[in-house]
Amino acid sequence: MWRTCVSYPAVLAQVRYVDDVTLLTPQALREICGLPLTKPELKRKQNGLYLRCGTPALEGVYRIERYKD
């Protein structure tokens, strides 16, 4: 579903708030994911920006949203 769909079901993802999306460096992605077994993937889908952590069987998916006051 992650690779083939143009959107990702938002209900299956946790939300992660960031101040500035441009600061999502590879180091920052690893910090969000903890100790992933595979390289974190950051993808723009039709319904938002998503970060996938973990392995194909045990995925952790975050919907990245900008923090608003």
mmCIF file with all atom_site columns, N, CA and C in Angstrom:
data_model
loop_
_atom_site.group_PDB
_atom_site.id
_atom_site.type_symbol
_atom_site.label_atom_id
_atom_site.label_alt_id
_atom_site.label_comp_id
_atom_site.label_asym_id
_atom_site.label_entity_id
_atom_site.label_seq_id
_atom_site.pdbx_PDB_ins_code
_atom_site.Cartn_x
_atom_site.Cartn_y
_atom_site.Cartn_z
_atom_site.occupancy
_atom_site.B_iso_or_equiv
_atom_site.pdbx_formal_charge
_atom_site.auth_seq_id
_atom_site.auth_comp_id
_atom_site.auth_asym_id
_atom_site.auth_atom_id
_atom_site.pdbx_PDB_model_num
ATOM 1   N N  . MET A 1 1  ? 0.833  -1.186 0.000  1.00 0.00 ? 1  MET A N  1
ATOM 2   C CA . MET A 1 1  ? 0.000  0.000  0.000  1.00 0.00 ? 1  MET A CA 1
ATOM 3   C C  . MET A 1 1  ? 0.883  1.258  0.000  1.00 0.00 ? 1  MET A C  1
ATOM 4   N N  . TRP A 1 2  ? 1.987  1.221  0.734  1.00 0.00 ? 2  TRP A N  1
ATOM 5   C CA . TRP A 1 2  ? 2.860  2.396  0.846  1.00 0.00 ? 2  TRP A CA 1
ATOM 6   C C  . TRP A 1 2  ? 3.403  2.814  -0.520 1.00 0.00 ? 2  TRP A C  1
ATOM 7   N N  . ARG A 1 3  ? 3.870  1.863  -1.290 1.00 0.00 ? 3  ARG A N  1
ATOM 8   C CA . ARG A 1 3  ? 4.525  2.187  -2.558 1.00 0.00 ? 3  ARG A CA 1
ATOM 9   C C  . ARG A 1 3  ? 3.558  2.390  -3.710 1.00 0.00 ? 3  ARG A C  1
ATOM 10  N N  . THR A 1 4  ? 2.409  1.753  -3.694 1.00 0.00 ? 4  THR A N  1
ATOM 11  C CA . THR A 1 4  ? 1.534  1.777  -4.853 1.00 0.00 ? 4  THR A CA 1
ATOM 12  C C  . THR A 1 4  ? 0.421  2.828  -4.804 1.00 0.00 ? 4  THR A C  1
ATOM 13  N N  . CYS A 1 5  ? 0.045  3.267  -3.651 1.00 0.00 ? 5  CYS A N  1
ATOM 14  C CA . CYS A 1 5  ? -1.076 4.212  -3.525 1.00 0.00 ? 5  CYS A CA 1
ATOM 15  C C  . CYS A 1 5  ? -0.595 5.663  -3.619 1.00 0.00 ? 5  CYS A C  1
ATOM 16  N N  . VAL A 1 6  ? -1.436 6.510  -4.187 1.00 0.00 ? 6  VAL A N  1
ATOM 17  C CA . VAL A 1 6  ? -1.110 7.934  -4.275 1.00 0.00 ? 6  VAL A CA 1
ATOM 18  C C  . VAL A 1 6  ? -1.438 8.666  -2.985 1.00 0.00 ? 6  VAL A C  1
ATOM 19  N N  . SER A 1 7  ? -2.226 8.040  -2.120 1.00 0.00 ? 7  SER A N  1
ATOM 20  C CA . SER A 1 7  ? -2.512 8.615  -0.804 1.00 0.00 ? 7  SER A CA 1
ATOM 21  C C  . SER A 1 7  ? -2.343 7.504  0.228  1.00 0.00 ? 7  SER A C  1
ATOM 22  N N  . TYR A 1 8  ? -2.278 7.896  1.499  1.00 0.00 ? 8  TYR A N  1
ATOM 23  C CA . TYR A 1 8  ? -2.121 6.932  2.579  1.00 0.00 ? 8  TYR A CA 1
ATOM 24  C C  . TYR A 1 8  ? -3.254 7.151  3.567  1.00 0.00 ? 8  TYR A C  1
ATOM 25  N N  . PRO A 1 9  ? -3.875 6.086  4.086  1.00 0.00 ? 9  PRO A N  1
ATOM 26  C CA . PRO A 1 9  ? -4.964 6.263  5.055  1.00 0.00 ? 9  PRO A CA 1
ATOM 27  C C  . PRO A 1 9  ? -4.476 6.967  6.320  1.00 0.00 ? 9  PRO A C  1
ATOM 28  N N  . ALA A 1 10 ? -4.963 8.158  6.548  1.00 0.00 ? 10 ALA A N  1
ATOM 29  C CA . ALA A 1 10 ? -4.522 8.975  7.685  1.00 0.00 ? 10 ALA A CA 1
ATOM 30  C C  . ALA A 1 10 ? -4.802 8.295  9.021  1.00 0.00 ? 10 ALA A C  1
ATOM 31  N N  . VAL A 1 11 ? -5.835 7.463  9.094  1.00 0.00 ? 11 VAL A N  1
ATOM 32  C CA . VAL A 1 11 ? -6.171 6.795  10.361 1.00 0.00 ? 11 VAL A CA 1
ATOM 33  C C  . VAL A 1 11 ? -5.127 5.749  10.752 1.00 0.00 ? 11 VAL A C  1
ATOM 34  N N  . LEU A 1 12 ? -4.320 5.300  9.808  1.00 0.00 ? 12 LEU A N  1
ATOM 35  C CA . LEU A 1 12 ? -3.292 4.307  10.098 1.00 0.00 ? 12 LEU A CA 1
ATOM 36  C C  . LEU A 1 12 ? -1.972 4.937  10.531 1.00 0.00 ? 12 LEU A C  1
ATOM 37  N N  . ALA A 1 13 ? -1.893 6.254  10.499 1.00 0.00 ? 13 ALA A N  1
ATOM 38  C CA . ALA A 1 13 ? -0.637 6.947  10.812 1.00 0.00 ? 13 ALA A CA 1
ATOM 39  C C  . ALA A 1 13 ? -0.758 7.743  12.102 1.00 0.00 ? 13 ALA A C  1
ATOM 40  N N  . GLN A 1 14 ? 0.338  7.801  12.827 1.00 0.00 ? 14 GLN A N  1
ATOM 41  C CA . GLN A 1 14 ? 0.425  8.686  13.974 1.00 0.00 ? 14 GLN A CA 1
ATOM 42  C C  . GLN A 1 14 ? 0.793  10.074 13.455 1.00 0.00 ? 14 GLN A C  1
ATOM 43  N N  . VAL A 1 15 ? 0.468  11.100 14.209 1.00 0.00 ? 15 VAL A N  1
ATOM 44  C CA . VAL A 1 15 ? 0.784  12.457 13.783 1.00 0.00 ? 15 VAL A CA 1
ATOM 45  C C  . VAL A 1 15 ? 2.050  12.917 14.486 1.00 0.00 ? 15 VAL A C  1
ATOM 46  N N  . ARG A 1 16 ? 2.940  13.513 13.720 1.00 0.00 ? 16 ARG A N  1
ATOM 47  C CA . ARG A 1 16 ? 4.169  14.101 14.282 1.00 0.00 ? 16 ARG A CA 1
ATOM 48  C C  . ARG A 1 16 ? 4.216  15.557 13.833 1.00 0.00 ? 16 ARG A C  1
ATOM 49  N N  . TYR A 1 17 ? 4.297  16.475 14.794 1.00 0.00 ? 17 TYR A N  1
ATOM 50  C CA . TYR A 1 17 ? 4.320  17.898 14.482 1.00 0.00 ? 17 TYR A CA 1
ATOM 51  C C  . TYR A 1 17 ? 5.756  18.401 14.422 1.00 0.00 ? 17 TYR A C  1
ATOM 52  N N  . VAL A 1 18 ? 6.046  19.227 13.438 1.00 0.00 ? 18 VAL A N  1
ATOM 53  C CA . VAL A 1 18 ? 7.370  19.834 13.291 1.00 0.00 ? 18 VAL A CA 1
ATOM 54  C C  . VAL A 1 18 ? 7.203  21.336 13.104 1.00 0.00 ? 18 VAL A C  1
ATOM 55  N N  . ASP A 1 19 ? 8.239  22.089 13.476 1.00 0.00 ? 19 ASP A N  1
ATOM 56  C CA . ASP A 1 19 ? 8.212  23.541 13.290 1.00 0.00 ? 19 ASP A CA 1
ATOM 57  C C  . ASP A 1 19 ? 8.441  23.919 11.835 1.00 0.00 ? 19 ASP A C  1
ATOM 58  N N  . ASP A 1 20 ? 9.366  23.226 11.171 1.00 0.00 ? 20 ASP A N  1
ATOM 59  C CA . ASP A 1 20 ? 9.743  23.573 9.808  1.00 0.00 ? 20 ASP A CA 1
ATOM 60  C C  . ASP A 1 20 ? 10.034 22.284 9.046  1.00 0.00 ? 20 ASP A C  1
ATOM 61  N N  . VAL A 1 21 ? 9.269  22.019 8.019  1.00 0.00 ? 21 VAL A N  1
ATOM 62  C CA . VAL A 1 21 ? 9.407  20.786 7.248  1.00 0.00 ? 21 VAL A CA 1
ATOM 63  C C  . VAL A 1 21 ? 10.768 20.719 6.561  1.00 0.00 ? 21 VAL A C  1
ATOM 64  N N  . THR A 1 22 ? 11.342 21.858 6.213  1.00 0.00 ? 22 THR A N  1
ATOM 65  C CA . THR A 1 22 ? 12.631 21.858 5.518  1.00 0.00 ? 22 THR A CA 1
ATOM 66  C C  . THR A 1 22 ? 13.774 21.387 6.414  1.00 0.00 ? 22 THR A C  1
ATOM 67  N N  . LEU A 1 23 ? 13.556 21.315 7.713  1.00 0.00 ? 23 LEU A N  1
ATOM 68  C CA . LEU A 1 23 ? 14.593 20.858 8.634  1.00 0.00 ? 23 LEU A CA 1
ATOM 69  C C  . LEU A 1 23 ? 14.581 19.345 8.851  1.00 0.00 ? 23 LEU A C  1
ATOM 70  N N  . LEU A 1 24 ? 13.781 18.621 8.087  1.00 0.00 ? 24 LEU A N  1
ATOM 71  C CA . LEU A 1 24 ? 13.716 17.172 8.219  1.00 0.00 ? 24 LEU A CA 1
ATOM 72  C C  . LEU A 1 24 ? 14.893 16.534 7.475  1.00 0.00 ? 24 LEU A C  1
ATOM 73  N N  . THR A 1 25 ? 16.043 16.563 8.121  1.00 0.00 ? 25 THR A N  1
ATOM 74  C CA . THR A 1 25 ? 17.253 15.969 7.575  1.00 0.00 ? 25 THR A CA 1
ATOM 75  C C  . THR A 1 25 ? 17.235 14.466 7.828  1.00 0.00 ? 25 THR A C  1
ATOM 76  N N  . PRO A 1 26 ? 18.125 13.717 7.184  1.00 0.00 ? 26 PRO A N  1
ATOM 77  C CA . PRO A 1 26 ? 18.199 12.282 7.495  1.00 0.00 ? 26 PRO A CA 1
ATOM 78  C C  . PRO A 1 26 ? 18.421 12.007 8.981  1.00 0.00 ? 26 PRO A C  1
ATOM 79  N N  . GLN A 1 27 ? 19.212 12.838 9.637  1.00 0.00 ? 27 GLN A N  1
ATOM 80  C CA . GLN A 1 27 ? 19.448 12.690 11.076 1.00 0.00 ? 27 GLN A CA 1
ATOM 81  C C  . GLN A 1 27 ? 18.144 12.892 11.858 1.00 0.00 ? 27 GLN A C  1
ATOM 82  N N  . ALA A 1 28 ? 17.362 13.905 11.499 1.00 0.00 ? 28 ALA A N  1
ATOM 83  C CA . ALA A 1 28 ? 16.092 14.173 12.179 1.00 0.00 ? 28 ALA A CA 1
ATOM 84  C C  . ALA A 1 28 ? 15.108 13.028 11.954 1.00 0.00 ? 28 ALA A C  1
ATOM 85  N N  . LEU A 1 29 ? 15.096 12.454 10.759 1.00 0.00 ? 29 LEU A N  1
ATOM 86  C CA . LEU A 1 29 ? 14.204 11.324 10.482 1.00 0.00 ? 29 LEU A CA 1
ATOM 87  C C  . LEU A 1 29 ? 14.565 10.125 11.340 1.00 0.00 ? 29 LEU A C  1
ATOM 88  N N  . ARG A 1 30 ? 15.849 9.869  11.512 1.00 0.00 ? 30 ARG A N  1
ATOM 89  C CA . ARG A 1 30 ? 16.282 8.758  12.371 1.00 0.00 ? 30 ARG A CA 1
ATOM 90  C C  . ARG A 1 30 ? 15.901 9.007  13.825 1.00 0.00 ? 30 ARG A C  1
ATOM 91  N N  . GLU A 1 31 ? 15.959 10.253 14.273 1.00 0.00 ? 31 GLU A N  1
ATOM 92  C CA . GLU A 1 31 ? 15.567 10.570 15.651 1.00 0.00 ? 31 GLU A CA 1
ATOM 93  C C  . GLU A 1 31 ? 14.076 10.358 15.862 1.00 0.00 ? 31 GLU A C  1
ATOM 94  N N  . ILE A 1 32 ? 13.261 10.703 14.875 1.00 0.00 ? 32 ILE A N  1
ATOM 95  C CA . ILE A 1 32 ? 11.816 10.475 14.971 1.00 0.00 ? 32 ILE A CA 1
ATOM 96  C C  . ILE A 1 32 ? 11.527 8.981  15.018 1.00 0.00 ? 32 ILE A C  1
ATOM 97  N N  . CYS A 1 33 ? 12.212 8.227  14.178 1.00 0.00 ? 33 CYS A N  1
ATOM 98  C CA . CYS A 1 33 ? 11.941 6.790  14.065 1.00 0.00 ? 33 CYS A CA 1
ATOM 99  C C  . CYS A 1 33 ? 12.557 5.962  15.185 1.00 0.00 ? 33 CYS A C  1
ATOM 100 N N  . GLY A 1 34 ? 13.518 6.502  15.892 1.00 0.00 ? 34 GLY A N  1
ATOM 101 C CA . GLY A 1 34 ? 14.204 5.706  16.909 1.00 0.00 ? 34 GLY A CA 1
ATOM 102 C C  . GLY A 1 34 ? 15.297 4.895  16.254 1.00 0.00 ? 34 GLY A C  1
ATOM 103 N N  . LEU A 1 35 ? 15.251 3.594  16.380 1.00 0.00 ? 35 LEU A N  1
ATOM 104 C CA . LEU A 1 35 ? 16.246 2.713  15.770 1.00 0.00 ? 35 LEU A CA 1
ATOM 105 C C  . LEU A 1 35 ? 15.582 1.861  14.688 1.00 0.00 ? 35 LEU A C  1
ATOM 106 N N  . PRO A 1 36 ? 15.318 2.442  13.521 1.00 0.00 ? 36 PRO A N  1
ATOM 107 C CA . PRO A 1 36 ? 14.648 1.658  12.475 1.00 0.00 ? 36 PRO A CA 1
ATOM 108 C C  . PRO A 1 36 ? 15.578 0.595  11.904 1.00 0.00 ? 36 PRO A C  1
ATOM 109 N N  . LEU A 1 37 ? 14.989 -0.500 11.476 1.00 0.00 ? 37 LEU A N  1
ATOM 110 C CA . LEU A 1 37 ? 15.772 -1.572 10.862 1.00 0.00 ? 37 LEU A CA 1
ATOM 111 C C  . LEU A 1 37 ? 16.053 -1.274 9.387  1.00 0.00 ? 37 LEU A C  1
ATOM 112 N N  . THR A 1 38 ? 15.265 -0.412 8.800  1.00 0.00 ? 38 THR A N  1
ATOM 113 C CA . THR A 1 38 ? 15.488 -0.001 7.417  1.00 0.00 ? 38 THR A CA 1
ATOM 114 C C  . THR A 1 38 ? 15.570 1.519  7.371  1.00 0.00 ? 38 THR A C  1
ATOM 115 N N  . LYS A 1 39 ? 16.025 2.044  6.259  1.00 0.00 ? 39 LYS A N  1
ATOM 116 C CA . LYS A 1 39 ? 16.156 3.488  6.096  1.00 0.00 ? 39 LYS A CA 1
ATOM 117 C C  . LYS A 1 39 ? 14.764 4.137  6.102  1.00 0.00 ? 39 LYS A C  1
ATOM 118 N N  . PRO A 1 40 ? 14.559 5.186  6.903  1.00 0.00 ? 40 PRO A N  1
ATOM 119 C CA . PRO A 1 40 ? 13.267 5.880  6.912  1.00 0.00 ? 40 PRO A CA 1
ATOM 120 C C  . PRO A 1 40 ? 12.966 6.484  5.535  1.00 0.00 ? 40 PRO A C  1
ATOM 121 N N  . GLU A 1 41 ? 11.692 6.445  5.158  1.00 0.00 ? 41 GLU A N  1
ATOM 122 C CA . GLU A 1 41 ? 11.263 6.999  3.875  1.00 0.00 ? 41 GLU A CA 1
ATOM 123 C C  . GLU A 1 41 ? 10.302 8.154  4.112  1.00 0.00 ? 41 GLU A C  1
ATOM 124 N N  . LEU A 1 42 ? 10.593 9.298  3.531  1.00 0.00 ? 42 LEU A N  1
ATOM 125 C CA . LEU A 1 42 ? 9.733  10.472 3.607  1.00 0.00 ? 42 LEU A CA 1
ATOM 126 C C  . LEU A 1 42 ? 9.111  10.654 2.235  1.00 0.00 ? 42 LEU A C  1
ATOM 127 N N  . LYS A 1 43 ? 7.785  10.590 2.152  1.00 0.00 ? 43 LYS A N  1
ATOM 128 C CA . LYS A 1 43 ? 7.081  10.673 0.871  1.00 0.00 ? 43 LYS A CA 1
ATOM 129 C C  . LYS A 1 43 ? 5.943  11.666 0.937  1.00 0.00 ? 43 LYS A C  1
ATOM 130 N N  . ARG A 1 44 ? 5.786  12.419 -0.121 1.00 0.00 ? 44 ARG A N  1
ATOM 131 C CA . ARG A 1 44 ? 4.634  13.310 -0.283 1.00 0.00 ? 44 ARG A CA 1
ATOM 132 C C  . ARG A 1 44 ? 3.552  12.499 -0.981 1.00 0.00 ? 44 ARG A C  1
ATOM 133 N N  . LYS A 1 45 ? 2.423  12.355 -0.320 1.00 0.00 ? 45 LYS A N  1
ATOM 134 C CA . LYS A 1 45 ? 1.254  11.688 -0.894 1.00 0.00 ? 45 LYS A CA 1
ATOM 135 C C  . LYS A 1 45 ? 0.204  12.757 -1.187 1.00 0.00 ? 45 LYS A C  1
ATOM 136 N N  . GLN A 1 46 ? -0.857 12.384 -1.871 1.00 0.00 ? 46 GLN A N  1
ATOM 137 C CA . GLN A 1 46 ? -1.919 13.340 -2.191 1.00 0.00 ? 46 GLN A CA 1
ATOM 138 C C  . GLN A 1 46 ? -2.520 13.985 -0.960 1.00 0.00 ? 46 GLN A C  1
ATOM 139 N N  . ASN A 1 47 ? -2.606 13.235 0.129  1.00 0.00 ? 47 ASN A N  1
ATOM 140 C CA . ASN A 1 47 ? -3.253 13.755 1.332  1.00 0.00 ? 47 ASN A CA 1
ATOM 141 C C  . ASN A 1 47 ? -2.271 14.171 2.424  1.00 0.00 ? 47 ASN A C  1
ATOM 142 N N  . GLY A 1 48 ? -1.001 14.382 2.091  1.00 0.00 ? 48 GLY A N  1
ATOM 143 C CA . GLY A 1 48 ? -0.068 14.891 3.084  1.00 0.00 ? 48 GLY A CA 1
ATOM 144 C C  . GLY A 1 48 ? 1.334  14.347 2.939  1.00 0.00 ? 48 GLY A C  1
ATOM 145 N N  . LEU A 1 49 ? 2.173  14.694 3.895  1.00 0.00 ? 49 LEU A N  1
ATOM 146 C CA . LEU A 1 49 ? 3.558  14.249 3.942  1.00 0.00 ? 49 LEU A CA 1
ATOM 147 C C  . LEU A 1 49 ? 3.655  13.144 4.993  1.00 0.00 ? 49 LEU A C  1
ATOM 148 N N  . TYR A 1 50 ? 4.238  12.006 4.605  1.00 0.00 ? 50 TYR A N  1
ATOM 149 C CA . TYR A 1 50 ? 4.300  10.843 5.490  1.00 0.00 ? 50 TYR A CA 1
ATOM 150 C C  . TYR A 1 50 ? 5.719  10.334 5.636  1.00 0.00 ? 50 TYR A C  1
ATOM 151 N N  . LEU A 1 51 ? 6.029  9.836  6.828  1.00 0.00 ? 51 LEU A N  1
ATOM 152 C CA . LEU A 1 51 ? 7.322  9.242  7.131  1.00 0.00 ? 51 LEU A CA 1
ATOM 153 C C  . LEU A 1 51 ? 7.074  7.803  7.548  1.00 0.00 ? 51 LEU A C  1
ATOM 154 N N  . ARG A 1 52 ? 7.762  6.879  6.865  1.00 0.00 ? 52 ARG A N  1
ATOM 155 C CA . ARG A 1 52 ? 7.636  5.458  7.212  1.00 0.00 ? 52 ARG A CA 1
ATOM 156 C C  . ARG A 1 52 ? 8.924  4.997  7.874  1.00 0.00 ? 52 ARG A C  1
ATOM 157 N N  . CYS A 1 53 ? 8.785  4.368  9.029  1.00 0.00 ? 53 CYS A N  1
ATOM 158 C CA . CYS A 1 53 ? 9.921  3.832  9.782  1.00 0.00 ? 53 CYS A CA 1
ATOM 159 C C  . CYS A 1 53 ? 9.770  2.323  9.890  1.00 0.00 ? 53 CYS A C  1
ATOM 160 N N  . GLY A 1 54 ? 10.852 1.644  10.212 1.00 0.00 ? 54 GLY A N  1
ATOM 161 C CA . GLY A 1 54 ? 10.758 0.223  10.525 1.00 0.00 ? 54 GLY A CA 1
ATOM 162 C C  . GLY A 1 54 ? 10.987 -0.688 9.352  1.00 0.00 ? 54 GLY A C  1
ATOM 163 N N  . THR A 1 55 ? 10.375 -1.834 9.419  1.00 0.00 ? 55 THR A N  1
ATOM 164 C CA . THR A 1 55 ? 10.495 -2.850 8.389  1.00 0.00 ? 55 THR A CA 1
ATOM 165 C C  . THR A 1 55 ? 9.130  -3.030 7.741  1.00 0.00 ? 55 THR A C  1
ATOM 166 N N  . PRO A 1 56 ? 9.070  -3.650 6.564  1.00 0.00 ? 56 PRO A N  1
ATOM 167 C CA . PRO A 1 56 ? 7.770  -3.837 5.918  1.00 0.00 ? 56 PRO A CA 1
ATOM 168 C C  . PRO A 1 56 ? 6.728  -4.553 6.776  1.00 0.00 ? 56 PRO A C  1
ATOM 169 N N  . ALA A 1 57 ? 7.134  -5.447 7.655  1.00 0.00 ? 57 ALA A N  1
ATOM 170 C CA . ALA A 1 57 ? 6.167  -6.157 8.492  1.00 0.00 ? 57 ALA A CA 1
ATOM 171 C C  . ALA A 1 57 ? 5.776  -5.354 9.732  1.00 0.00 ? 57 ALA A C  1
ATOM 172 N N  . LEU A 1 58 ? 6.679  -4.559 10.263 1.00 0.00 ? 58 LEU A N  1
ATOM 173 C CA . LEU A 1 58 ? 6.437  -3.786 11.480 1.00 0.00 ? 58 LEU A CA 1
ATOM 174 C C  . LEU A 1 58 ? 6.665  -2.308 11.200 1.00 0.00 ? 58 LEU A C  1
ATOM 175 N N  . GLU A 1 59 ? 5.737  -1.688 10.517 1.00 0.00 ? 59 GLU A N  1
ATOM 176 C CA . GLU A 1 59 ? 5.917  -0.306 10.121 1.00 0.00 ? 59 GLU A CA 1
ATOM 177 C C  . GLU A 1 59 ? 5.404  0.650  11.185 1.00 0.00 ? 59 GLU A C  1
ATOM 178 N N  . GLY A 1 60 ? 6.080  1.746  11.279 1.00 0.00 ? 60 GLY A N  1
ATOM 179 C CA . GLY A 1 60 ? 5.603  2.881  12.035 1.00 0.00 ? 60 GLY A CA 1
ATOM 180 C C  . GLY A 1 60 ? 5.463  4.009  11.025 1.00 0.00 ? 60 GLY A C  1
ATOM 181 N N  . VAL A 1 61 ? 4.278  4.509  10.832 1.00 0.00 ? 61 VAL A N  1
ATOM 182 C CA . VAL A 1 61 ? 4.058  5.565  9.841  1.00 0.00 ? 61 VAL A CA 1
ATOM 183 C C  . VAL A 1 61 ? 3.571  6.812  10.564 1.00 0.00 ? 61 VAL A C  1
ATOM 184 N N  . TYR A 1 62 ? 4.198  7.936  10.246 1.00 0.00 ? 62 TYR A N  1
ATOM 185 C CA . TYR A 1 62 ? 3.843  9.216  10.836 1.00 0.00 ? 62 TYR A CA 1
ATOM 186 C C  . TYR A 1 62 ? 3.357  10.165 9.749  1.00 0.00 ? 62 TYR A C  1
ATOM 187 N N  . ARG A 1 63 ? 2.284  10.868 10.027 1.00 0.00 ? 63 ARG A N  1
ATOM 188 C CA . ARG A 1 63 ? 1.849  11.963 9.163  1.00 0.00 ? 63 ARG A CA 1
ATOM 189 C C  . ARG A 1 63 ? 2.526  13.212 9.702  1.00 0.00 ? 63 ARG A C  1
ATOM 190 N N  . ILE A 1 64 ? 3.309  13.880 8.882  1.00 0.00 ? 64 ILE A N  1
ATOM 191 C CA . ILE A 1 64 ? 4.064  15.051 9.304  1.00 0.00 ? 64 ILE A CA 1
ATOM 192 C C  . ILE A 1 64 ? 3.198  16.296 9.082  1.00 0.00 ? 64 ILE A C  1
ATOM 193 N N  . GLU A 1 65 ? 2.989  17.030 10.145 1.00 0.00 ? 65 GLU A N  1
ATOM 194 C CA . GLU A 1 65 ? 2.213  18.268 10.063 1.00 0.00 ? 65 GLU A CA 1
ATOM 195 C C  . GLU A 1 65 ? 3.004  19.389 10.688 1.00 0.00 ? 65 GLU A C  1
ATOM 196 N N  . ARG A 1 66 ? 2.779  20.570 10.183 1.00 0.00 ? 66 ARG A N  1
ATOM 197 C CA . ARG A 1 66 ? 3.456  21.754 10.714 1.00 0.00 ? 66 ARG A CA 1
ATOM 198 C C  . ARG A 1 66 ? 2.763  22.200 11.996 1.00 0.00 ? 66 ARG A C  1
ATOM 199 N N  . TYR A 1 67 ? 3.566  22.464 13.016 1.00 0.00 ? 67 TYR A N  1
ATOM 200 C CA . TYR A 1 67 ? 3.048  22.917 14.297 1.00 0.00 ? 67 TYR A CA 1
ATOM 201 C C  . TYR A 1 67 ? 2.522  24.332 14.136 1.00 0.00 ? 67 TYR A C  1
ATOM 202 N N  . LYS A 1 68 ? 1.311  24.557 14.623 1.00 0.00 ? 68 LYS A N  1
ATOM 203 C CA . LYS A 1 68 ? 0.685  25.884 14.548 1.00 0.00 ? 68 LYS A CA 1
ATOM 204 C C  . LYS A 1 68 ? 0.350  26.351 15.951 1.00 0.00 ? 68 LYS A C  1
ATOM 205 N N  . ASP A 1 69 ? 0.560  27.643 16.215 1.00 0.00 ? 69 ASP A N  1
ATOM 206 C CA . ASP A 1 69 ? 0.214  28.207 17.528 1.00 0.00 ? 69 ASP A CA 1
ATOM 207 C C  . ASP A 1 69 ? -1.264 28.417 17.654 1.00 0.00 ? 69 ASP A C  1
#
